[in-house]
PDB file of C-alpha atoms in Angstrom:
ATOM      1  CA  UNK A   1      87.673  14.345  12.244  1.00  0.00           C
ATOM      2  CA  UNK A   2      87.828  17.649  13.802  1.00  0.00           C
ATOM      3  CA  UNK A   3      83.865  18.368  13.422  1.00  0.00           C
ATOM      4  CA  UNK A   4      83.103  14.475  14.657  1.00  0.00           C
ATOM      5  CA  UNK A   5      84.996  14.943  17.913  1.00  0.00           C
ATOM      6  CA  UNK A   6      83.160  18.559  18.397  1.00  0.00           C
ATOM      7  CA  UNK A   7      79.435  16.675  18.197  1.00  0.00           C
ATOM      8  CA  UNK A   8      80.219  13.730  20.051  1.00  0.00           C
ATOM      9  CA  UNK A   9      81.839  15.898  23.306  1.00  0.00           C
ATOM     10  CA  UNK A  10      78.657  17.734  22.673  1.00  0.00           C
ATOM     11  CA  UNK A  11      76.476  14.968  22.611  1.00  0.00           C
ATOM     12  CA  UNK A  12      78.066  13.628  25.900  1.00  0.00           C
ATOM     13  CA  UNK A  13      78.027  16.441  27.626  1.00  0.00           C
ATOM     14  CA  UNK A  14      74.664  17.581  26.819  1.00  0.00           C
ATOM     15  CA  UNK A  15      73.446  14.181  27.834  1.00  0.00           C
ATOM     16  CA  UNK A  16      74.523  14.845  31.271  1.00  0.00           C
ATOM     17  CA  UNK A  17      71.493  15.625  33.609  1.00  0.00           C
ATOM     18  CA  UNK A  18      71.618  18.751  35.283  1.00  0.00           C
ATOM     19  CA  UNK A  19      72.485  18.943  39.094  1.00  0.00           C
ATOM     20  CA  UNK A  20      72.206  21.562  41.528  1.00  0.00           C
ATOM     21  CA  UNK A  21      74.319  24.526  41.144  1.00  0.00           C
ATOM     22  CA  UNK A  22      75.344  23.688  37.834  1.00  0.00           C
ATOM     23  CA  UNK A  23      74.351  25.008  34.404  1.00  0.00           C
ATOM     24  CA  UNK A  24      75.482  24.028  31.028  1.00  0.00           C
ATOM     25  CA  UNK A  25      75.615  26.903  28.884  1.00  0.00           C
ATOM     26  CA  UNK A  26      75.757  27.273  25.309  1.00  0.00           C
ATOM     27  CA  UNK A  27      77.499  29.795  22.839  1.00  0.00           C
ATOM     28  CA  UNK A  28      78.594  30.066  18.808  1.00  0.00           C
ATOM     29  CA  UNK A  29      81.503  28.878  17.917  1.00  0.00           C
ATOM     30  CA  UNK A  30      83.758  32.115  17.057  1.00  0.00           C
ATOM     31  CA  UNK A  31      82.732  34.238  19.848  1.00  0.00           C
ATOM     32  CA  UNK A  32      85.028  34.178  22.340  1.00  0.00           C
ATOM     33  CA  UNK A  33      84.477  36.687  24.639  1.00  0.00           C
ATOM     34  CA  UNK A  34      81.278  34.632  25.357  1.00  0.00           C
ATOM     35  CA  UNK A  35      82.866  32.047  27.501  1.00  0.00           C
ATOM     36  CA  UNK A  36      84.236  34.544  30.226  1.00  0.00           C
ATOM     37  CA  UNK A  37      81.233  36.447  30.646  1.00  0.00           C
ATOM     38  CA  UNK A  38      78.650  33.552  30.703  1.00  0.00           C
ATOM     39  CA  UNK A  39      81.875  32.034  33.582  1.00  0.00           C
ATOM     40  CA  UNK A  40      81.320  35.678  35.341  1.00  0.00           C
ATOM     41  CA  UNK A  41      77.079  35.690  35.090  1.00  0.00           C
ATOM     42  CA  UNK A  42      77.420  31.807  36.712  1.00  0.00           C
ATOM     43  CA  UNK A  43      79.611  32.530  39.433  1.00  0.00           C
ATOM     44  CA  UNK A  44      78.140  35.713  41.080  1.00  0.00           C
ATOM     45  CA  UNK A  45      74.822  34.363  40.849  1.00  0.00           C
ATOM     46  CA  UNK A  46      76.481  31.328  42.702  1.00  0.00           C
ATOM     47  CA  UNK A  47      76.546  28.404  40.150  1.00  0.00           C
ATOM     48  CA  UNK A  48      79.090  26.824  38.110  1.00  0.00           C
ATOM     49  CA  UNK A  49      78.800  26.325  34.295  1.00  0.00           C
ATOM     50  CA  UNK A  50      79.517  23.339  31.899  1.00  0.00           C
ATOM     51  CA  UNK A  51      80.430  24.836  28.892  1.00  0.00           C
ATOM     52  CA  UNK A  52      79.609  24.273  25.178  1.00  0.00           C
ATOM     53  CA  UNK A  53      80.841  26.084  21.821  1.00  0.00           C
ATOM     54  CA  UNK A  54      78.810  24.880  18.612  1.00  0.00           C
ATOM     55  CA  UNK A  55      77.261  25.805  15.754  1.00  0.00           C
ATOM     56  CA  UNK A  56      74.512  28.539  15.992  1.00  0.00           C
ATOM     57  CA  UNK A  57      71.720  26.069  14.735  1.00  0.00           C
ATOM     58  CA  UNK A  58      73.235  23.396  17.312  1.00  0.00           C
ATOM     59  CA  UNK A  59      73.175  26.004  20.341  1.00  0.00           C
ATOM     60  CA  UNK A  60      70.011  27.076  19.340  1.00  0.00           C
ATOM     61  CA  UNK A  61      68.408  23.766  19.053  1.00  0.00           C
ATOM     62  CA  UNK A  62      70.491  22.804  22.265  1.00  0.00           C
ATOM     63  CA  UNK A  63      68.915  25.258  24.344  1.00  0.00           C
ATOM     64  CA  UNK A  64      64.821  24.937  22.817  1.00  0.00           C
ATOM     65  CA  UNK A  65      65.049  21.041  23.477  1.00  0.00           C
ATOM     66  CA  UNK A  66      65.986  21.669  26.793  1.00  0.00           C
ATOM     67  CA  UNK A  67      69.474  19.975  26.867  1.00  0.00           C
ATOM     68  CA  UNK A  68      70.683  23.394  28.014  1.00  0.00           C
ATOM     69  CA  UNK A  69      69.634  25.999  30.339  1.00  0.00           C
ATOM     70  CA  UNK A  70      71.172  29.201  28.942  1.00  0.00           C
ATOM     71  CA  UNK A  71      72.903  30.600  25.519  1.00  0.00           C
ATOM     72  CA  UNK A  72      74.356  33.786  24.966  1.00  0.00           C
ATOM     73  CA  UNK A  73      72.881  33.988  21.076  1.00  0.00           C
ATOM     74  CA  UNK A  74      72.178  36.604  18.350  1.00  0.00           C
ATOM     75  CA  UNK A  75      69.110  38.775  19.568  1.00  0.00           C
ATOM     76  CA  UNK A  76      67.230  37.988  16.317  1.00  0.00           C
ATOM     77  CA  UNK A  77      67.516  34.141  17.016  1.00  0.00           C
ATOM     78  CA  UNK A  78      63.822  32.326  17.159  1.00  0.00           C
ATOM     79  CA  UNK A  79      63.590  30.638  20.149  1.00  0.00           C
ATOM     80  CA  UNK A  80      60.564  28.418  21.632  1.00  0.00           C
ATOM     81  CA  UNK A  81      57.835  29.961  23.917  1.00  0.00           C
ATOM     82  CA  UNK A  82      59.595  28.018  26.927  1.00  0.00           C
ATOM     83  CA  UNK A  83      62.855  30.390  26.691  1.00  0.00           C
ATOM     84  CA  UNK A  84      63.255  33.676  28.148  1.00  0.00           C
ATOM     85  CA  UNK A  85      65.362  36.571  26.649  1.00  0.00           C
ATOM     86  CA  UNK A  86      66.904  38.154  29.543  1.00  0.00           C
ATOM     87  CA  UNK A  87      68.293  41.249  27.692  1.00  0.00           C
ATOM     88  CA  UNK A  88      71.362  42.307  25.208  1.00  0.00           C
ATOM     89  CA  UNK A  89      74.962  41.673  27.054  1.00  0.00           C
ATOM     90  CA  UNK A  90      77.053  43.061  24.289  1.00  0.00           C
ATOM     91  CA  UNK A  91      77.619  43.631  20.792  1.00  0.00           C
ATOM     92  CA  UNK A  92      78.987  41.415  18.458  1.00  0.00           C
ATOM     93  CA  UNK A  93      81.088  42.737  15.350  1.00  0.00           C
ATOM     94  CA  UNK A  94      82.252  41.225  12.638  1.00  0.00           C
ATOM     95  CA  UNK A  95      84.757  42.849  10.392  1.00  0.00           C
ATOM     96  CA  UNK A  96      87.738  42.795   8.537  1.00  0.00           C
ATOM     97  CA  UNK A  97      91.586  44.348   9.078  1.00  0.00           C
ATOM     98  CA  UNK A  98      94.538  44.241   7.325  1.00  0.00           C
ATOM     99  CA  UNK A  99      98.184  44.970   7.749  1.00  0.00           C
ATOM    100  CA  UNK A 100      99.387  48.506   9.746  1.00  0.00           C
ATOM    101  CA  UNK A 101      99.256  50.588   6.428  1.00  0.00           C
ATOM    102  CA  UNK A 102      95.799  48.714   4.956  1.00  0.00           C
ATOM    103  CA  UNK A 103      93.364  50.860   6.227  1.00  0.00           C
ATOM    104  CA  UNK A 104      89.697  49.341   4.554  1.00  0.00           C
ATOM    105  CA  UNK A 105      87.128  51.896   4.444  1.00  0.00           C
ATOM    106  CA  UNK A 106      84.494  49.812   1.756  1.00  0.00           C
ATOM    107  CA  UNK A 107      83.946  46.379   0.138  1.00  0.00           C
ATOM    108  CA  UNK A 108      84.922  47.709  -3.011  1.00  0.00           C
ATOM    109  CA  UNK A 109      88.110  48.662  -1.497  1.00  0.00           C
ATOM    110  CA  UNK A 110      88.838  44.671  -0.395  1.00  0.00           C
ATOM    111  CA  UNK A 111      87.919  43.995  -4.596  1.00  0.00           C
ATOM    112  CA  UNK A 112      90.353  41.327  -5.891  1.00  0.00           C
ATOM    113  CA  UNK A 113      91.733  40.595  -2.154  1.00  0.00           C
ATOM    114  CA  UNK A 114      92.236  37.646  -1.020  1.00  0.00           C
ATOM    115  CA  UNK A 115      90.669  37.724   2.599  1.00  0.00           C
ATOM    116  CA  UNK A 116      91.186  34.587   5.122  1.00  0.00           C
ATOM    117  CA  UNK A 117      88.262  33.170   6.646  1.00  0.00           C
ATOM    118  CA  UNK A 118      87.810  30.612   9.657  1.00  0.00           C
ATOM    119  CA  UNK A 119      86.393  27.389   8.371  1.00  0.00           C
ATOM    120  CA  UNK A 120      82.920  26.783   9.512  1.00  0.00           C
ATOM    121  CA  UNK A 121      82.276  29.684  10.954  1.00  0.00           C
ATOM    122  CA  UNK A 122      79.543  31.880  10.156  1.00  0.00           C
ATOM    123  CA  UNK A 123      80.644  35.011   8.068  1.00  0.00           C
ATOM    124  CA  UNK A 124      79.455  37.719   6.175  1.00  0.00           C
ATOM    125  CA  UNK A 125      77.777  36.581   2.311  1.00  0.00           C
ATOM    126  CA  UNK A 126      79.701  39.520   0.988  1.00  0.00           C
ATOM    127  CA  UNK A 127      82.943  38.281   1.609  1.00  0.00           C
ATOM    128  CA  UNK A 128      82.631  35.909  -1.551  1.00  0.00           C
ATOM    129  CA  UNK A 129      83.607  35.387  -5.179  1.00  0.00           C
ATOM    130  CA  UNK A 130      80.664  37.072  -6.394  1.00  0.00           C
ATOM    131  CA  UNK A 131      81.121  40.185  -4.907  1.00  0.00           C
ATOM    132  CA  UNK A 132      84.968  39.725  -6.841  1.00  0.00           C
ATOM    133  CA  UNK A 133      86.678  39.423  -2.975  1.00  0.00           C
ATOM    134  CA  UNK A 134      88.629  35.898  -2.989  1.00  0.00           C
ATOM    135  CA  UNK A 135      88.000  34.206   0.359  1.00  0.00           C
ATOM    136  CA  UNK A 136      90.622  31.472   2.042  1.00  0.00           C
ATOM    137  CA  UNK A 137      88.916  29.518   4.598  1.00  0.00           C
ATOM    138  CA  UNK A 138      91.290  28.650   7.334  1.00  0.00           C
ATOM    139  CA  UNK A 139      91.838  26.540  10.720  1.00  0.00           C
ATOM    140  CA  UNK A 140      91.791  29.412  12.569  1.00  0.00           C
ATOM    141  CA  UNK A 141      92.156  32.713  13.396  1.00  0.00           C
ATOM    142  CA  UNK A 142      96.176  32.523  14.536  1.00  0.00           C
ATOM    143  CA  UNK A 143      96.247  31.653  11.202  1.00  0.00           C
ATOM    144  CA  UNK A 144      94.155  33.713   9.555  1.00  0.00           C
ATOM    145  CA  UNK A 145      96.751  36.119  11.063  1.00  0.00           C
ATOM    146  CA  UNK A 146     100.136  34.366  10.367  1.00  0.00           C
ATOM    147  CA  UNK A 147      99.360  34.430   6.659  1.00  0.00           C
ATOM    148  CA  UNK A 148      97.855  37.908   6.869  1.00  0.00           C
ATOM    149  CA  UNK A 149     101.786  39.489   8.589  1.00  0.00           C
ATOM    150  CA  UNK A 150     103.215  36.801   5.901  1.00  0.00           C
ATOM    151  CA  UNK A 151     101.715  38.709   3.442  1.00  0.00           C
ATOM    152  CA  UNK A 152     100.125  35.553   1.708  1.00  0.00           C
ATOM    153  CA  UNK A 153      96.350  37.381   2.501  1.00  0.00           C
ATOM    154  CA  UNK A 154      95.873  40.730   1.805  1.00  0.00           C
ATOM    155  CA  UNK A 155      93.102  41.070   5.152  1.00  0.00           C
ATOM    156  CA  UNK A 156      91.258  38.867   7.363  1.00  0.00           C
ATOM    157  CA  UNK A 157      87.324  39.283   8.170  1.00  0.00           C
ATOM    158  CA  UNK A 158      85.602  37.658  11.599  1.00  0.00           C
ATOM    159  CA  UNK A 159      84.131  38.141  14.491  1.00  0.00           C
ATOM    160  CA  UNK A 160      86.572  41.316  16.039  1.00  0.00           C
ATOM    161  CA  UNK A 161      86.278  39.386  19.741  1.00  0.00           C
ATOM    162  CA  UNK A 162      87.808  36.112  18.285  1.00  0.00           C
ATOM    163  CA  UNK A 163      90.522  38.006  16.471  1.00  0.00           C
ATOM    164  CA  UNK A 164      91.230  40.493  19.075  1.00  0.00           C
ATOM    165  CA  UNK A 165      91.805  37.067  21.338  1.00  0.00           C
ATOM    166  CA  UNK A 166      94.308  35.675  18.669  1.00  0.00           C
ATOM    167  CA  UNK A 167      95.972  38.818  18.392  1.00  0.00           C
ATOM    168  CA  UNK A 168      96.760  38.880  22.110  1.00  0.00           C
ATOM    169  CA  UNK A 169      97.110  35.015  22.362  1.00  0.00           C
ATOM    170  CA  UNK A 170      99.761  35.245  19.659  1.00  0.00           C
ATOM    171  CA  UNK A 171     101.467  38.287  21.267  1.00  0.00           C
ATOM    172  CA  UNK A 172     101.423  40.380  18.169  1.00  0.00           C
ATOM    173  CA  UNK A 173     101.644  43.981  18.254  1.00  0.00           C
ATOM    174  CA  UNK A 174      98.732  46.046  17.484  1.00  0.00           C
ATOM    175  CA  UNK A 175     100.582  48.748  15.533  1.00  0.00           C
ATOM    176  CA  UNK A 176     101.335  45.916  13.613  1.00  0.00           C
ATOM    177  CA  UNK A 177      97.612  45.989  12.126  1.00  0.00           C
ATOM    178  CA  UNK A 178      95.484  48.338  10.944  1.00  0.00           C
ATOM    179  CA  UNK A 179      92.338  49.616  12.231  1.00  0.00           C
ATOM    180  CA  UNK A 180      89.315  47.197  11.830  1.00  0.00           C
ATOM    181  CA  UNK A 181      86.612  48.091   8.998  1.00  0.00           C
ATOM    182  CA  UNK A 182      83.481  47.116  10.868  1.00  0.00           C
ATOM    183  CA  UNK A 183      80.408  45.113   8.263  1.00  0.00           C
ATOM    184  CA  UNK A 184      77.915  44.053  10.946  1.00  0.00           C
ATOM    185  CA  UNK A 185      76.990  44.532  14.361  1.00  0.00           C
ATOM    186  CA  UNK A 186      74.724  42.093  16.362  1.00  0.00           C
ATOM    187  CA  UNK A 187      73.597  42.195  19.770  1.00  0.00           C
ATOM    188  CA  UNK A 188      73.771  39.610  21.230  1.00  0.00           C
ATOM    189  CA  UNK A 189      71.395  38.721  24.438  1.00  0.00           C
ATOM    190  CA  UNK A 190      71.271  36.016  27.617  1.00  0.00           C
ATOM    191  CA  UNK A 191      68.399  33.399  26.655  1.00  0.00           C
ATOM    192  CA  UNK A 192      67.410  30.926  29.700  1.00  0.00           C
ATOM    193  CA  UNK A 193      65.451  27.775  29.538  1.00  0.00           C
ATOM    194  CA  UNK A 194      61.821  27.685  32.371  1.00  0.00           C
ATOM    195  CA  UNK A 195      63.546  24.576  33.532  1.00  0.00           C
ATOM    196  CA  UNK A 196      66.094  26.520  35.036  1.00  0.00           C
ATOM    197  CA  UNK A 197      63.363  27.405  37.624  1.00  0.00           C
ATOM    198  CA  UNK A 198      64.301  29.628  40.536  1.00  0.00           C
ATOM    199  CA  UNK A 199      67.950  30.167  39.037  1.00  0.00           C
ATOM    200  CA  UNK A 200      66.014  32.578  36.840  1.00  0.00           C
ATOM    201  CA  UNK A 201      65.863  35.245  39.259  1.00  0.00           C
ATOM    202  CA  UNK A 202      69.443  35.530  40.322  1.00  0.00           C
ATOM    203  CA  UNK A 203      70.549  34.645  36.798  1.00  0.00           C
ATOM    204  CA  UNK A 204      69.052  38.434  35.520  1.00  0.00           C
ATOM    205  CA  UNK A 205      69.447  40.013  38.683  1.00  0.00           C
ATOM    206  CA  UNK A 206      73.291  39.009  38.408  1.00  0.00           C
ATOM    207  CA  UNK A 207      73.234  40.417  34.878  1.00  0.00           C
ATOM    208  CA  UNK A 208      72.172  43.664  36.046  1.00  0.00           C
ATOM    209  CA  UNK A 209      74.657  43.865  38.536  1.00  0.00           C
ATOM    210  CA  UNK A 210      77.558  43.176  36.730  1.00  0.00           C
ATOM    211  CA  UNK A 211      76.266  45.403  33.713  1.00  0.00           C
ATOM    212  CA  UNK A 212      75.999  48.314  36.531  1.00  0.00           C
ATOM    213  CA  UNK A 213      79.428  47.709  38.056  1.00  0.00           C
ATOM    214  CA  UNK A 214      80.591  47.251  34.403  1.00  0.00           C
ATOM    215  CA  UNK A 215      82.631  44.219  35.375  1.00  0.00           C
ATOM    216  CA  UNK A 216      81.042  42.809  32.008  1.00  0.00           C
ATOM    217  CA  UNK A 217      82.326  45.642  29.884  1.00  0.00           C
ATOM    218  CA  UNK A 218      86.064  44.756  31.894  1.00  0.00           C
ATOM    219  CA  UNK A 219      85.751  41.767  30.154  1.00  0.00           C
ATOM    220  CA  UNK A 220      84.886  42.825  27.087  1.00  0.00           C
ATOM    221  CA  UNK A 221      87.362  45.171  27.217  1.00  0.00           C
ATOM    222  CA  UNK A 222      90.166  42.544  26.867  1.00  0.00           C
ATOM    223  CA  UNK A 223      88.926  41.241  23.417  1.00  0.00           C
ATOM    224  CA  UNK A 224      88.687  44.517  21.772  1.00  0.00           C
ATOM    225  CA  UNK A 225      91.025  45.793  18.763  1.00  0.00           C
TER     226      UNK A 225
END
């Protein structure tokens, strides 16, 4: 029910024609910190932004059809000829932590673990049966976490941004956990659509601004672990 209420407000609100001074941006579902910092690019360069969390096929498909005018996506996403890569905004990790005490140094060390997962999110292929690490797909990351202090999961893996925002959403301690093992990195770069037309210009100039001030890595800096 869930995922059918997810592509019809993104059907809907995709349909909606662009108007002046507005944008509707795109991200991945699971990476939070993209929301704030797409809100922060919008509003210096003096526009607002309708925003929309999906799938990374969806976002990506989203933005080359032209039903949006900027994504903050995975640098090595293919995108048409029509959409401009504006430069990396930050890195994207994905990794796994455990209780204060659990400190995971290797994949072999998370061997026979059973390690929560989000549901539908996109994870890392060697968090699986095969590699003899039990996953447990889950709602979400809050509880991801309330199992993992529970005890009932021995670690949870994800992007760090989404837990570090469940961590402080859900008030928990940070001694409480230990210190993230880190399995990927990604940058992660600002793609506009042409059709944006002259919004290009102050969209990157913005971005270099705000990357110079470092009001992006401020932001950032509240969904760290």
């Amino acid at each position: 029910m869930t995922r059918i209420l997810t592509a019809l407000c993104l059907s809907m609100l995709l349909a909606v024609p662009a108007v002046a001074g507005t944008v509707t941006a795109v991200t991945i579902d699971g990476l939070t910190c993209a929301a704030p910092v797409l809100d922060a690019i919008a509003q210096e360069a003096g526009l607002t932004t309708a925003l929309v969390s999906t799938s990374r096929e969806k976002a990506r498909a989203a933005l080359c059809s032209g039903q949006a005018d900027m994504a903050l996506l995975p640098a090595d996403v293919s995108v048409a000829k029509k959409i401009r890569n504006l430069g990396p905004v930050f890195t994207a990790e994905y990794g796994v932590i455990g209780r204060a005490g659990n400190y995971f140094r290797s994949l072999r060390e998370l061997g026979g673990k059973i390690v929560a997962v989000v549901r539908g999110e996109e994870k890392d292929e060697r968090i699986s049966k095969r590699k003899g690490i039990i996953p447990r797909p889950l709602a979400g990351y809050e509880q991801c976490l309330k199992l993992l202090l529970a005890g009932k999961v021995d670690a949870v893996a994800g992007d760090i941004c989404g837990m570090a925002h469940a961590v402080k959403k859900m008030r928990i301690p940070k001694q409480a956990l230990g210190t993230p093992f880190i399995l990927s990195s990604t940058p992660v770069c600002l793609f506009v659509s042409d059709g944006l037309g002259e919004n290009i210009r102050p969209i990157d100039e913005t971005l270099y601004l705000l990357k110079k001030k470092e009001t992006l890595r401020k932001i950032l800096a509240q969904y760290s672990l």
